[in-house]
Amino acid sequence: MLKFSNEVLELLPQKPPFLFVDKVMERGEGTIKTSLTLTGEEDFFKGHFPGNPIMPGVLLQEASFQSGALLMATMSGKGLGVVTKVSNAKFKNFVKPGDELIMEVTLIDQVSNAYYMKGRSSVNGKVVMAIEFSCALIEE
């Protein structure tokens, strides 16, 4: 079973089993680096694909979105980050049980409550996904 840092549990509205960041590794001005260690016990591996499990691309995207939400939370305080646009998603390698997925998200621009970001995910230094996305920070 995954152990999530208290910071992740406190800042993200998502909760297990729909939480795809287990810790914040680094933070900089307009950047964040997070990780998710996959145990192989995650439910999605059971059906995607039996005998050759890989993490679904849509969940790789979600991990970047959640990392972006953590960045937004540390910059702006409370609110709900809602994805408003996804573009240029590129999948380059597979993520398998036992991998440590590293997500790096960079804020490109902010206009009012709109955040424009780029994400890059890797395993063992190899890029598995690159994506551009925008989110709106909605006050709760």
mmCIF file of C-alpha atoms in Angstrom:
data_model
loop_
_atom_site.group_PDB
_atom_site.id
_atom_site.type_symbol
_atom_site.label_atom_id
_atom_site.label_comp_id
_atom_site.label_asym_id
_atom_site.label_seq_id
_atom_site.Cartn_x
_atom_site.Cartn_y
_atom_site.Cartn_z
ATOM 1 C CA MET A 1 0.000 0.000 0.000
ATOM 2 C CA LEU A 2 1.228 3.464 -0.878
ATOM 3 C CA LYS A 3 2.082 5.951 1.828
ATOM 4 C CA PHE A 4 1.181 9.512 0.962
ATOM 5 C CA SER A 5 2.904 12.469 2.602
ATOM 6 C CA ASN A 6 0.780 14.590 4.923
ATOM 7 C CA GLU A 7 1.453 17.585 2.679
ATOM 8 C CA VAL A 8 -0.050 15.835 -0.363
ATOM 9 C CA LEU A 9 -3.050 14.602 1.623
ATOM 10 C CA GLU A 10 -3.683 18.089 3.030
ATOM 11 C CA LEU A 11 -3.243 20.106 -0.186
ATOM 12 C CA LEU A 12 -4.960 17.914 -2.780
ATOM 13 C CA PRO A 13 -8.716 17.380 -2.818
ATOM 14 C CA GLN A 14 -8.230 13.965 -4.451
ATOM 15 C CA LYS A 15 -7.858 11.027 -2.086
ATOM 16 C CA PRO A 16 -6.881 7.365 -2.507
ATOM 17 C CA PRO A 17 -7.544 5.465 -4.645
ATOM 18 C CA PHE A 18 -7.568 8.462 -7.032
ATOM 19 C CA LEU A 19 -4.363 10.072 -5.768
ATOM 20 C CA PHE A 20 -1.369 9.832 -8.123
ATOM 21 C CA VAL A 21 1.269 11.830 -6.213
ATOM 22 C CA ASP A 22 2.758 10.428 -3.038
ATOM 23 C CA LYS A 23 5.317 13.134 -2.202
ATOM 24 C CA VAL A 24 6.776 16.496 -3.151
ATOM 25 C CA MET A 25 10.481 16.127 -3.903
ATOM 26 C CA GLU A 26 11.454 19.713 -4.783
ATOM 27 C CA ARG A 27 9.931 23.152 -5.179
ATOM 28 C CA GLY A 28 11.219 26.234 -6.911
ATOM 29 C CA GLU A 29 9.743 29.468 -8.159
ATOM 30 C CA GLY A 30 7.029 28.320 -10.543
ATOM 31 C CA THR A 31 8.177 24.688 -10.510
ATOM 32 C CA ILE A 32 7.481 21.514 -8.604
ATOM 33 C CA LYS A 33 8.903 17.997 -8.708
ATOM 34 C CA THR A 34 6.785 15.161 -7.315
ATOM 35 C CA SER A 35 6.809 11.389 -7.336
ATOM 36 C CA LEU A 36 4.601 8.334 -7.256
ATOM 37 C CA THR A 37 6.011 4.919 -6.408
ATOM 38 C CA LEU A 38 3.925 2.196 -8.032
ATOM 39 C CA THR A 39 3.599 -1.004 -6.044
ATOM 40 C CA GLY A 40 1.845 -3.099 -8.665
ATOM 41 C CA GLU A 41 -1.155 -3.480 -6.362
ATOM 42 C CA GLU A 42 -3.004 -0.541 -7.920
ATOM 43 C CA ASP A 43 -6.399 -1.614 -9.321
ATOM 44 C CA PHE A 44 -5.745 -0.241 -12.800
ATOM 45 C CA PHE A 45 -2.874 -2.699 -13.318
ATOM 46 C CA LYS A 46 -5.289 -5.634 -12.937
ATOM 47 C CA GLY A 47 -7.073 -4.836 -16.178
ATOM 48 C CA HIS A 48 -4.513 -2.723 -18.085
ATOM 49 C CA PHE A 49 -3.186 -5.222 -19.218
ATOM 50 C CA PRO A 50 -3.244 -8.662 -17.542
ATOM 51 C CA GLY A 51 0.139 -10.301 -18.006
ATOM 52 C CA ASN A 52 1.727 -7.036 -19.205
ATOM 53 C CA PRO A 53 0.584 -4.289 -16.811
ATOM 54 C CA ILE A 54 1.199 -0.654 -17.743
ATOM 55 C CA MET A 55 -0.120 2.564 -16.228
ATOM 56 C CA PRO A 56 -2.829 4.091 -18.457
ATOM 57 C CA GLY A 57 -1.856 7.291 -20.252
ATOM 58 C CA VAL A 58 -4.867 9.131 -18.861
ATOM 59 C CA LEU A 59 -3.566 8.420 -15.335
ATOM 60 C CA LEU A 60 -0.100 9.671 -16.290
ATOM 61 C CA GLN A 61 -1.837 12.903 -17.298
ATOM 62 C CA GLU A 62 -3.769 12.974 -14.027
ATOM 63 C CA ALA A 63 -0.504 12.630 -12.075
ATOM 64 C CA SER A 64 0.793 15.756 -13.840
ATOM 65 C CA PHE A 65 -2.494 17.584 -13.217
ATOM 66 C CA GLN A 66 -2.306 16.732 -9.510
ATOM 67 C CA SER A 67 1.312 17.917 -9.416
ATOM 68 C CA GLY A 68 0.160 21.161 -11.041
ATOM 69 C CA ALA A 69 -2.576 21.470 -8.421
ATOM 70 C CA LEU A 70 0.075 21.172 -5.692
ATOM 71 C CA LEU A 71 2.056 23.952 -7.375
ATOM 72 C CA MET A 72 -1.057 26.133 -7.576
ATOM 73 C CA ALA A 73 -1.886 25.438 -3.917
ATOM 74 C CA THR A 74 1.559 26.513 -2.752
ATOM 75 C CA MET A 75 1.384 29.691 -4.854
ATOM 76 C CA SER A 76 -2.203 30.766 -4.270
ATOM 77 C CA GLY A 77 -3.522 29.073 -1.185
ATOM 78 C CA LYS A 78 -6.899 27.408 -1.157
ATOM 79 C CA GLY A 79 -9.124 26.618 -4.072
ATOM 80 C CA LEU A 80 -9.972 23.827 -6.447
ATOM 81 C CA GLY A 81 -7.802 23.425 -9.533
ATOM 82 C CA VAL A 82 -9.888 22.407 -12.539
ATOM 83 C CA VAL A 83 -8.265 21.351 -15.817
ATOM 84 C CA THR A 84 -9.524 23.535 -18.659
ATOM 85 C CA LYS A 85 -7.297 22.502 -21.576
ATOM 86 C CA VAL A 86 -4.876 19.729 -22.487
ATOM 87 C CA SER A 87 -2.605 19.854 -25.506
ATOM 88 C CA ASN A 88 0.464 18.277 -27.023
ATOM 89 C CA ALA A 89 0.386 15.122 -24.880
ATOM 90 C CA LYS A 90 3.178 12.816 -26.007
ATOM 91 C CA PHE A 91 3.651 9.313 -24.621
ATOM 92 C CA LYS A 92 7.165 7.957 -25.087
ATOM 93 C CA ASN A 93 7.614 4.959 -22.755
ATOM 94 C CA PHE A 94 5.668 2.666 -20.429
ATOM 95 C CA VAL A 95 5.234 2.897 -16.670
ATOM 96 C CA LYS A 96 5.163 -0.506 -14.983
ATOM 97 C CA PRO A 97 4.698 -1.921 -11.475
ATOM 98 C CA GLY A 98 7.648 -1.116 -9.235
ATOM 99 C CA ASP A 99 8.558 2.081 -11.130
ATOM 100 C CA GLU A 100 9.032 5.428 -9.443
ATOM 101 C CA LEU A 101 7.266 7.997 -11.611
ATOM 102 C CA ILE A 102 8.770 11.486 -11.375
ATOM 103 C CA MET A 103 6.618 14.439 -12.437
ATOM 104 C CA GLU A 104 8.066 17.887 -13.119
ATOM 105 C CA VAL A 105 5.603 20.714 -13.698
ATOM 106 C CA THR A 106 6.510 24.274 -14.650
ATOM 107 C CA LEU A 107 4.245 27.294 -14.629
ATOM 108 C CA ILE A 108 4.520 29.023 -18.006
ATOM 109 C CA ASP A 109 2.077 31.873 -17.367
ATOM 110 C CA GLN A 110 -0.663 32.982 -15.011
ATOM 111 C CA VAL A 111 -3.513 35.297 -15.938
ATOM 112 C CA SER A 112 -5.959 35.953 -13.114
ATOM 113 C CA ASN A 113 -7.133 32.496 -11.968
ATOM 114 C CA ALA A 114 -5.822 30.712 -15.106
ATOM 115 C CA TYR A 115 -2.555 28.783 -14.864
ATOM 116 C CA TYR A 116 -0.705 27.590 -17.981
ATOM 117 C CA MET A 117 1.709 24.727 -17.331
ATOM 118 C CA LYS A 118 4.024 22.181 -18.911
ATOM 119 C CA GLY A 119 4.621 18.765 -17.437
ATOM 120 C CA ARG A 120 7.221 16.092 -18.021
ATOM 121 C CA SER A 121 7.123 12.648 -16.412
ATOM 122 C CA SER A 122 10.005 10.213 -16.284
ATOM 123 C CA VAL A 123 11.095 6.838 -14.946
ATOM 124 C CA ASN A 124 14.795 6.171 -14.329
ATOM 125 C CA GLY A 125 15.684 9.353 -16.213
ATOM 126 C CA LYS A 126 13.717 8.378 -19.350
ATOM 127 C CA VAL A 127 10.826 10.610 -20.382
ATOM 128 C CA VAL A 128 7.539 8.709 -20.427
ATOM 129 C CA MET A 129 5.190 11.626 -21.090
ATOM 130 C CA ALA A 130 5.258 15.333 -21.923
ATOM 131 C CA ILE A 131 2.158 17.512 -21.792
ATOM 132 C CA GLU A 132 0.901 21.098 -21.809
ATOM 133 C CA PHE A 133 -2.205 21.987 -19.835
ATOM 134 C CA SER A 134 -4.078 24.832 -18.250
ATOM 135 C CA CYS A 135 -6.143 24.982 -15.103
ATOM 136 C CA ALA A 136 -8.482 27.422 -13.439
ATOM 137 C CA LEU A 137 -8.310 27.960 -9.702
ATOM 138 C CA ILE A 138 -11.881 27.999 -8.434
ATOM 139 C CA GLU A 139 -12.558 29.418 -4.981
ATOM 140 C CA GLU A 140 -14.359 26.947 -2.737
#
